[in-house]
Amino acid sequence: MQVIIPGEPATFALRLVAYEPNRDRLGVLPHHSGFELGDPLNDVSSLKVTYPDGGLNADLIAGHCEVAVEYAANGGSWVEPPNARFLRIKRSGDSADRAGSRSYDLPGWAWLLRKVVLYPNSAMVDGKRQFNAVSAGAILATFIQEGKARGALSGLTYHFSDIRDSDNKEWDSTRRLTLAIEPGKDLLSVLINLGEQGVIDWRMQGRELQVFNPDAMLGTDHASGPSPVDLRLGRDITEAPDTGTLEDAVSAILIGGESGLSVEVTNPAAVAPWGRWETYQSQNGVSDAGTARLLGQNALDRVGRERVQVTRGMLFDHARWLPFEHYQPGDYLLAPGDGGTMESLRLRQITLSVDKDGQVGGNIVLNDRFLEREIRLARQAAGILDGGVGSGGSGGEPAPETNNRIPAAPQGLVVAADAYLDEHGYARGQATVTWSAVASDANGVALSVDAYEVYARRNLPGELWLMVAQTAAGDTKATVSPLVVGWEYGWKVRALSAGVKGDFCPQVVTLIPDDATPPPTPTAPQLSTRLGVIHVAWDGRGGGGVLMPSDFERLRIWMDNPLTPEPAVEVGYLDAAGAIVVPDQPYGATRTFWFTAVDRSRNESGPSNSASIATLPLVDTDLIGEVIDGAEHIISGSIPADAKITADSITGRLIRALAIEADKIAANAVTADKVAAGAIQAGHVAANAITADKIAANAITANKIAADAISGKTITGSIVRSAAAGQRFVLDSSTLDLRFYPAGNSNYSRFYAVDGLYPGETTTFITSGTNSSGTARAELQVAAGLVRLGIRDSSFSTRKGGGLDVAESYGRFGYDDGYASSQSYIHCNSSGRWYLRGRVWDTNTADPYDTVHAGSGTVPPDYGGVTIHYGPSMASNMGPVAVVRDGAVKANFYWCEDLSNQTDFSLAWSQGGGVYSGKGFYWWAHRH
């Protein structure tokens, strides 16, 4: 427990405070038996606490909570410093301990960041999320924003962006990042890695993540100036142990790289009392001697001297400078270094402890300038090997570099296709495309390849080829999704070298299979009979109680007469747990029922277990048609309300006038079929006597309402339907939604309105049902400043195809499926200018009325020219523009366009160096 001496406030004191997870303060934890705090730079802090079971507020720390460490300096108020909020997630204790103390290991709040991971998105490259030339803030904010959208890190706050750090300073432009991060990587790992590479400094303030430019906010220089923070022996520091070692020292290193590369680097200045010490380091991915040498030199600089750990014990009673109050991890302080000489040292960690009497002790770990340089060298090496960190560039235009050689076509193209279910339960296709690596140009000369491009199109005449994937030079596999099941796709691949696009491989055509897995067999029907009809119910599950899959569409309900050879008939369906009524079955005739389940791909399960039942008559058959005569012979009260009286057996002439009063009629006893048409007239009904609860559902149909009977009236209730099933419309006032159902399916269209999409506006939407494959819908949006018509995916979350925007400030028409690589549209705005987005169609065969015909091709050696055919005769004169590239190492030839008409044009060239070398050609022809 902490002893407080009145009149003598502690110079430096620490205490523990409990908080509810992600919420408010619970109270102080005063009766601890001691604790220890570790606060490192750019890492997760830690806290160890011992607390007796009988101590005040022991129940708070025994439960799920957060624990904050607060300090008070020189009698001031209590303050929670950075990195001092912890998570009570691990405990230990000994049941045999009579004192009942428990130990708690609490990681810093930043530990929670490991519980949010990066998910894949729609723009993956090689199975990784791409971050191209962005700040560290952009990457970290992406993790946090996406995690919060999924419900993770609800208590976390942050105050940085893709532009500014938590100190409101712009991110260092020389530390832009180009990274490819695998899905599943957690935020804490990325945060620590960026800190280790010197891209950022970071800390937690309570539940707020603060991220800064490196060596700035968390690299304050307190070692110089008119009033430095100077930690003096005997005043601020009580112990100054130094630990040094030569175990890792070497004076020569052999670097092993790719393709047998081997480079030796030596350090004549290395400490080597026993002579030359050697080591070896393998560096995968290094293929040139200069890079290997740079890495070797960095490694030797890091291990060329004795490594010394500087730890300094702290005094608090008479100290001038106090942790947290005057310095924090990352700051540069003036302190005794190795040998006791005062020098500028960087604070790497603060460790504080408090005993059961409240006495504070601790130490700090300091790095000298050599260790800080070694850290920077290690970061530089990591950047060379792993890439991803570099300058944002000077803004200059890079000079073109090309070897003018056309890569050969890849060989061995194989496409494996499969189907999967997306998050909405619709079948989508996926293809895995593999091919052999390209190692030569079109003439068979060895060539290094930079990348591969994978193209695909639907296998129909006139369909466009689209680039669907791009891989690095050593990666000869790509996965592509989503694709439309049931479609045939054509595939082709080409290599790229120094900006030159190679020949495509021969096409491969693959059918994308549909989902072929049927739903589980449903559970057996639950049958009952009442009032002459059969009720068939289903609990919504498959056999063994399993849930139906996400692509479940409907349950088909089958009925059979087991005494006849006629096949079973489908008597209804359900799209969820529920029941249907089967009427018009003869009394006493057994009927057998079973179910099958169908998914959106029309896969059907096997039949469920069957169940049988027969309808029962309402009265005994020997009384049907008999008349009960003489009401006076019936003892009062002997026929209760549920007595079994045959329909029509009691007629009006058997009942004395006014003999049956209202209190003699049971609720709901008189139904519509018991009242003669026209018998009840308006004068017989008291005002307000018929209320809504007296009318059976669906009892009032259209033919019961006189023409113009409802005029100028308000119909209450949120939903109005024209029919219960089949062809109908449904008007829902709660959502301002009008739905139209065709007769044969439930794939409805909608007309609805929303507010809040644009401030102060109501926006109207008209949407179609989905297409037959369940992948797309059409949508028309009408707002005050925007009319948008386009194709959306089935969930309306993204664009899916062609679209038109007519807006107050711009107009846009074209194609957009959510992927930047396949967008193609024209955009106009009020500036009077316009731009085109997308790529030119590399055509093989034109239509006579095409505006532009563009393409490329190659010919092998010994050809003196080439003729490009448009295919058909174009509708008017063409204007071709072309360029020819030579496959030789040193091109030396001339060429010209020697023919042009409405069917084709031709190019001719001279020999270069006495031979006709292979040529590549590219053209653009526009129709006049």
PDB file of C-alpha atoms in Angstrom, residues 489-675:
ATOM      1  CA  TYR A 489     -13.801 -16.569 -71.682  1.00  0.00           C
ATOM      2  CA  GLY A 490     -10.811 -16.253 -73.951  1.00  0.00           C
ATOM      3  CA  TRP A 491      -7.409 -15.720 -72.334  1.00  0.00           C
ATOM      4  CA  LYS A 492      -4.007 -14.589 -73.558  1.00  0.00           C
ATOM      5  CA  VAL A 493      -0.775 -13.372 -71.964  1.00  0.00           C
ATOM      6  CA  ARG A 494       2.160 -11.262 -73.114  1.00  0.00           C
ATOM      7  CA  ALA A 495       5.468 -10.203 -71.598  1.00  0.00           C
ATOM      8  CA  LEU A 496       6.911  -6.700 -71.218  1.00  0.00           C
ATOM      9  CA  SER A 497      10.582  -5.705 -71.336  1.00  0.00           C
ATOM     10  CA  ALA A 498      11.841  -2.151 -70.895  1.00  0.00           C
ATOM     11  CA  GLY A 499       8.450  -0.795 -71.862  1.00  0.00           C
ATOM     12  CA  VAL A 500       8.131  -2.922 -75.027  1.00  0.00           C
ATOM     13  CA  LYS A 501       5.066  -5.160 -75.184  1.00  0.00           C
ATOM     14  CA  GLY A 502       5.637  -8.631 -76.551  1.00  0.00           C
ATOM     15  CA  ASP A 503       3.609 -11.020 -78.643  1.00  0.00           C
ATOM     16  CA  PHE A 504       0.496 -12.593 -77.188  1.00  0.00           C
ATOM     17  CA  CYS A 505       0.446 -16.324 -76.682  1.00  0.00           C
ATOM     18  CA  PRO A 506      -2.222 -18.381 -78.492  1.00  0.00           C
ATOM     19  CA  GLN A 507      -5.651 -17.945 -76.973  1.00  0.00           C
ATOM     20  CA  VAL A 508      -7.145 -20.453 -74.554  1.00  0.00           C
ATOM     21  CA  VAL A 509     -10.917 -20.651 -74.131  1.00  0.00           C
ATOM     22  CA  THR A 510     -12.388 -21.792 -70.817  1.00  0.00           C
ATOM     23  CA  LEU A 511     -15.960 -22.195 -69.630  1.00  0.00           C
ATOM     24  CA  ILE A 512     -16.526 -20.746 -66.158  1.00  0.00           C
ATOM     25  CA  PRO A 513     -18.551 -23.427 -64.336  1.00  0.00           C
ATOM     26  CA  ASP A 514     -21.586 -22.576 -62.297  1.00  0.00           C
ATOM     27  CA  ASP A 515     -21.926 -23.520 -58.665  1.00  0.00           C
ATOM     28  CA  ALA A 516     -22.773 -27.230 -58.644  1.00  0.00           C
ATOM     29  CA  THR A 517     -23.265 -27.795 -54.910  1.00  0.00           C
ATOM     30  CA  PRO A 518     -26.933 -28.230 -53.945  1.00  0.00           C
ATOM     31  CA  PRO A 519     -28.336 -26.994 -50.624  1.00  0.00           C
ATOM     32  CA  PRO A 520     -28.577 -29.499 -47.760  1.00  0.00           C
ATOM     33  CA  THR A 521     -31.617 -31.738 -47.634  1.00  0.00           C
ATOM     34  CA  PRO A 522     -34.328 -29.919 -45.629  1.00  0.00           C
ATOM     35  CA  THR A 523     -35.799 -31.197 -42.404  1.00  0.00           C
ATOM     36  CA  ALA A 524     -39.091 -33.121 -42.604  1.00  0.00           C
ATOM     37  CA  PRO A 525     -42.426 -31.302 -42.892  1.00  0.00           C
ATOM     38  CA  GLN A 526     -44.408 -30.518 -39.757  1.00  0.00           C
ATOM     39  CA  LEU A 527     -48.083 -31.236 -40.540  1.00  0.00           C
ATOM     40  CA  SER A 528     -51.347 -30.346 -38.850  1.00  0.00           C
ATOM     41  CA  THR A 529     -55.001 -30.139 -39.900  1.00  0.00           C
ATOM     42  CA  ARG A 530     -57.677 -27.745 -38.725  1.00  0.00           C
ATOM     43  CA  LEU A 531     -60.977 -26.538 -40.095  1.00  0.00           C
ATOM     44  CA  GLY A 532     -60.716 -28.891 -43.045  1.00  0.00           C
ATOM     45  CA  VAL A 533     -57.327 -27.706 -44.381  1.00  0.00           C
ATOM     46  CA  ILE A 534     -53.730 -28.958 -44.046  1.00  0.00           C
ATOM     47  CA  HIS A 535     -50.972 -26.780 -42.586  1.00  0.00           C
ATOM     48  CA  VAL A 536     -47.434 -27.596 -43.816  1.00  0.00           C
ATOM     49  CA  ALA A 537     -44.618 -25.978 -41.771  1.00  0.00           C
ATOM     50  CA  TRP A 538     -40.809 -25.867 -42.079  1.00  0.00           C
ATOM     51  CA  ASP A 539     -38.253 -24.802 -39.480  1.00  0.00           C
ATOM     52  CA  GLY A 540     -35.876 -23.213 -42.015  1.00  0.00           C
ATOM     53  CA  ARG A 541     -33.037 -25.698 -41.568  1.00  0.00           C
ATOM     54  CA  GLY A 542     -31.407 -28.669 -43.201  1.00  0.00           C
ATOM     55  CA  GLY A 543     -31.037 -32.148 -41.780  1.00  0.00           C
ATOM     56  CA  GLY A 544     -29.241 -32.197 -38.449  1.00  0.00           C
ATOM     57  CA  GLY A 545     -30.269 -28.609 -37.777  1.00  0.00           C
ATOM     58  CA  VAL A 546     -27.767 -27.037 -40.195  1.00  0.00           C
ATOM     59  CA  LEU A 547     -28.454 -23.559 -41.563  1.00  0.00           C
ATOM     60  CA  MET A 548     -29.230 -23.101 -45.220  1.00  0.00           C
ATOM     61  CA  PRO A 549     -26.339 -21.626 -47.257  1.00  0.00           C
ATOM     62  CA  SER A 550     -26.230 -18.027 -48.421  1.00  0.00           C
ATOM     63  CA  ASP A 551     -27.335 -18.967 -51.959  1.00  0.00           C
ATOM     64  CA  PHE A 552     -30.520 -20.696 -50.780  1.00  0.00           C
ATOM     65  CA  GLU A 553     -33.462 -19.422 -52.827  1.00  0.00           C
ATOM     66  CA  ARG A 554     -36.598 -21.407 -52.024  1.00  0.00           C
ATOM     67  CA  LEU A 555     -38.082 -24.537 -50.500  1.00  0.00           C
ATOM     68  CA  ARG A 556     -40.312 -26.499 -52.872  1.00  0.00           C
ATOM     69  CA  ILE A 557     -43.274 -28.227 -51.185  1.00  0.00           C
ATOM     70  CA  TRP A 558     -44.421 -31.505 -52.750  1.00  0.00           C
ATOM     71  CA  MET A 559     -47.689 -33.403 -52.121  1.00  0.00           C
ATOM     72  CA  ASP A 560     -48.581 -36.934 -53.225  1.00  0.00           C
ATOM     73  CA  ASN A 561     -51.641 -39.152 -53.037  1.00  0.00           C
ATOM     74  CA  PRO A 562     -50.107 -42.489 -52.063  1.00  0.00           C
ATOM     75  CA  LEU A 563     -53.129 -44.429 -53.365  1.00  0.00           C
ATOM     76  CA  THR A 564     -52.824 -43.261 -56.973  1.00  0.00           C
ATOM     77  CA  PRO A 565     -50.050 -43.632 -59.569  1.00  0.00           C
ATOM     78  CA  GLU A 566     -50.118 -39.932 -60.497  1.00  0.00           C
ATOM     79  CA  PRO A 567     -46.847 -38.133 -59.801  1.00  0.00           C
ATOM     80  CA  ALA A 568     -46.481 -35.734 -56.895  1.00  0.00           C
ATOM     81  CA  VAL A 569     -47.328 -32.088 -57.463  1.00  0.00           C
ATOM     82  CA  GLU A 570     -45.708 -28.912 -56.152  1.00  0.00           C
ATOM     83  CA  VAL A 571     -48.291 -27.184 -53.972  1.00  0.00           C
ATOM     84  CA  GLY A 572     -46.284 -24.149 -52.874  1.00  0.00           C
ATOM     85  CA  TYR A 573     -42.926 -22.810 -51.775  1.00  0.00           C
ATOM     86  CA  LEU A 574     -41.248 -20.950 -48.915  1.00  0.00           C
ATOM     87  CA  ASP A 575     -38.198 -18.712 -49.001  1.00  0.00           C
ATOM     88  CA  ALA A 576     -37.628 -18.943 -45.225  1.00  0.00           C
ATOM     89  CA  ALA A 577     -38.976 -20.768 -42.192  1.00  0.00           C
ATOM     90  CA  GLY A 578     -42.775 -20.659 -42.148  1.00  0.00           C
ATOM     91  CA  ALA A 579     -45.900 -22.511 -43.224  1.00  0.00           C
ATOM     92  CA  ILE A 580     -48.429 -22.730 -46.060  1.00  0.00           C
ATOM     93  CA  VAL A 581     -52.061 -23.868 -46.113  1.00  0.00           C
ATOM     94  CA  VAL A 582     -53.196 -26.618 -48.505  1.00  0.00           C
ATOM     95  CA  PRO A 583     -57.005 -26.420 -48.950  1.00  0.00           C
ATOM     96  CA  ASP A 584     -59.614 -28.426 -50.892  1.00  0.00           C
ATOM     97  CA  GLN A 585     -58.502 -31.905 -49.866  1.00  0.00           C
ATOM     98  CA  PRO A 586     -61.215 -34.588 -49.338  1.00  0.00           C
ATOM     99  CA  TYR A 587     -61.950 -35.654 -45.761  1.00  0.00           C
ATOM    100  CA  GLY A 588     -60.067 -38.702 -44.589  1.00  0.00           C
ATOM    101  CA  ALA A 589     -57.819 -38.960 -47.648  1.00  0.00           C
ATOM    102  CA  THR A 590     -54.157 -39.362 -46.706  1.00  0.00           C
ATOM    103  CA  ARG A 591     -51.705 -36.936 -48.280  1.00  0.00           C
ATOM    104  CA  THR A 592     -47.931 -37.302 -48.144  1.00  0.00           C
ATOM    105  CA  PHE A 593     -45.634 -34.243 -48.122  1.00  0.00           C
ATOM    106  CA  TRP A 594     -41.907 -33.696 -48.512  1.00  0.00           C
ATOM    107  CA  PHE A 595     -39.521 -30.841 -49.341  1.00  0.00           C
ATOM    108  CA  THR A 596     -36.632 -30.096 -51.692  1.00  0.00           C
ATOM    109  CA  ALA A 597     -34.361 -27.028 -51.463  1.00  0.00           C
ATOM    110  CA  VAL A 598     -33.195 -25.014 -54.476  1.00  0.00           C
ATOM    111  CA  ASP A 599     -30.348 -22.474 -54.685  1.00  0.00           C
ATOM    112  CA  ARG A 600     -29.824 -19.514 -57.002  1.00  0.00           C
ATOM    113  CA  SER A 601     -27.936 -21.689 -59.472  1.00  0.00           C
ATOM    114  CA  ARG A 602     -30.953 -24.040 -59.660  1.00  0.00           C
ATOM    115  CA  ASN A 603     -29.165 -26.845 -57.855  1.00  0.00           C
ATOM    116  CA  GLU A 604     -31.772 -28.914 -56.037  1.00  0.00           C
ATOM    117  CA  SER A 605     -31.331 -31.020 -52.939  1.00  0.00           C
ATOM    118  CA  GLY A 606     -32.574 -34.524 -52.457  1.00  0.00           C
ATOM    119  CA  PRO A 607     -36.068 -34.987 -50.983  1.00  0.00           C
ATOM    120  CA  SER A 608     -36.525 -34.619 -47.257  1.00  0.00           C
ATOM    121  CA  ASN A 609     -38.110 -37.251 -45.074  1.00  0.00           C
ATOM    122  CA  SER A 610     -41.825 -37.366 -45.797  1.00  0.00           C
ATOM    123  CA  ALA A 611     -44.807 -36.998 -43.487  1.00  0.00           C
ATOM    124  CA  SER A 612     -48.469 -37.936 -44.031  1.00  0.00           C
ATOM    125  CA  ILE A 613     -51.780 -36.593 -42.761  1.00  0.00           C
ATOM    126  CA  ALA A 614     -55.495 -36.672 -43.630  1.00  0.00           C
ATOM    127  CA  THR A 615     -57.988 -33.836 -43.197  1.00  0.00           C
ATOM    128  CA  LEU A 616     -60.768 -34.328 -40.641  1.00  0.00           C
ATOM    129  CA  PRO A 617     -64.432 -33.292 -41.094  1.00  0.00           C
ATOM    130  CA  LEU A 618     -65.805 -30.559 -38.867  1.00  0.00           C
ATOM    131  CA  VAL A 619     -68.594 -32.838 -37.453  1.00  0.00           C
ATOM    132  CA  ASP A 620     -69.322 -36.538 -37.285  1.00  0.00           C
ATOM    133  CA  THR A 621     -70.477 -37.764 -40.667  1.00  0.00           C
ATOM    134  CA  ASP A 622     -73.692 -39.399 -39.232  1.00  0.00           C
ATOM    135  CA  LEU A 623     -75.006 -35.932 -38.235  1.00  0.00           C
ATOM    136  CA  ILE A 624     -74.378 -34.219 -41.541  1.00  0.00           C
ATOM    137  CA  GLY A 625     -77.743 -33.147 -43.050  1.00  0.00           C
ATOM    138  CA  GLU A 626     -79.757 -33.783 -39.846  1.00  0.00           C
ATOM    139  CA  VAL A 627     -81.931 -30.940 -38.416  1.00  0.00           C
ATOM    140  CA  ILE A 628     -82.228 -30.140 -34.717  1.00  0.00           C
ATOM    141  CA  ASP A 629     -85.953 -29.263 -34.224  1.00  0.00           C
ATOM    142  CA  GLY A 630     -87.424 -27.317 -31.309  1.00  0.00           C
ATOM    143  CA  ALA A 631     -85.184 -24.822 -29.703  1.00  0.00           C
ATOM    144  CA  GLU A 632     -87.248 -25.085 -26.548  1.00  0.00           C
ATOM    145  CA  HIS A 633     -86.077 -28.697 -26.080  1.00  0.00           C
ATOM    146  CA  ILE A 634     -82.457 -27.650 -25.785  1.00  0.00           C
ATOM    147  CA  ILE A 635     -81.368 -27.040 -22.236  1.00  0.00           C
ATOM    148  CA  SER A 636     -79.951 -23.569 -21.754  1.00  0.00           C
ATOM    149  CA  GLY A 637     -76.161 -23.675 -21.863  1.00  0.00           C
ATOM    150  CA  SER A 638     -75.995 -27.277 -23.127  1.00  0.00           C
ATOM    151  CA  ILE A 639     -74.603 -26.268 -26.524  1.00  0.00           C
ATOM    152  CA  PRO A 640     -71.352 -24.460 -25.859  1.00  0.00           C
ATOM    153  CA  ALA A 641     -69.703 -22.157 -28.335  1.00  0.00           C
ATOM    154  CA  ASP A 642     -67.430 -24.894 -29.679  1.00  0.00           C
ATOM    155  CA  ALA A 643     -70.272 -27.408 -30.198  1.00  0.00           C
ATOM    156  CA  LYS A 644     -70.235 -29.269 -33.502  1.00  0.00           C
ATOM    157  CA  ILE A 645     -73.233 -28.086 -35.577  1.00  0.00           C
ATOM    158  CA  THR A 646     -73.358 -28.948 -39.245  1.00  0.00           C
ATOM    159  CA  ALA A 647     -73.263 -26.042 -41.643  1.00  0.00           C
ATOM    160  CA  ASP A 648     -76.777 -24.924 -42.750  1.00  0.00           C
ATOM    161  CA  SER A 649     -78.500 -27.274 -40.218  1.00  0.00           C
ATOM    162  CA  ILE A 650     -79.880 -24.330 -38.211  1.00  0.00           C
ATOM    163  CA  THR A 651     -81.954 -22.180 -40.584  1.00  0.00           C
ATOM    164  CA  GLY A 652     -83.664 -18.902 -39.993  1.00  0.00           C
ATOM    165  CA  ARG A 653     -87.183 -20.381 -39.580  1.00  0.00           C
ATOM    166  CA  LEU A 654     -86.005 -22.429 -36.562  1.00  0.00           C
ATOM    167  CA  ILE A 655     -84.923 -19.360 -34.611  1.00  0.00           C
ATOM    168  CA  ARG A 656     -87.502 -17.126 -32.870  1.00  0.00           C
ATOM    169  CA  ALA A 657     -87.320 -13.482 -33.820  1.00  0.00           C
ATOM    170  CA  LEU A 658     -84.883 -11.579 -31.603  1.00  0.00           C
ATOM    171  CA  ALA A 659     -84.104 -14.808 -29.716  1.00  0.00           C
ATOM    172  CA  ILE A 660     -80.359 -14.576 -30.427  1.00  0.00           C
ATOM    173  CA  GLU A 661     -78.863 -11.452 -28.900  1.00  0.00           C
ATOM    174  CA  ALA A 662     -75.345 -10.171 -29.264  1.00  0.00           C
ATOM    175  CA  ASP A 663     -74.153 -11.608 -25.948  1.00  0.00           C
ATOM    176  CA  LYS A 664     -75.232 -15.086 -27.102  1.00  0.00           C
ATOM    177  CA  ILE A 665     -72.877 -15.073 -30.101  1.00  0.00           C
ATOM    178  CA  ALA A 666     -69.293 -16.042 -29.512  1.00  0.00           C
ATOM    179  CA  ALA A 667     -66.587 -13.810 -30.939  1.00  0.00           C
ATOM    180  CA  ASN A 668     -65.863 -14.692 -34.585  1.00  0.00           C
ATOM    181  CA  ALA A 669     -68.711 -17.244 -34.592  1.00  0.00           C
ATOM    182  CA  VAL A 670     -70.544 -15.546 -37.463  1.00  0.00           C
ATOM    183  CA  THR A 671     -68.324 -15.670 -40.567  1.00  0.00           C
ATOM    184  CA  ALA A 672     -68.983 -14.326 -44.028  1.00  0.00           C
ATOM    185  CA  ASP A 673     -70.259 -17.649 -45.391  1.00  0.00           C
ATOM    186  CA  LYS A 674     -72.981 -17.765 -42.685  1.00  0.00           C
ATOM    187  CA  VAL A 675     -74.566 -14.476 -43.772  1.00  0.00           C
TER     188      VAL A 675
END
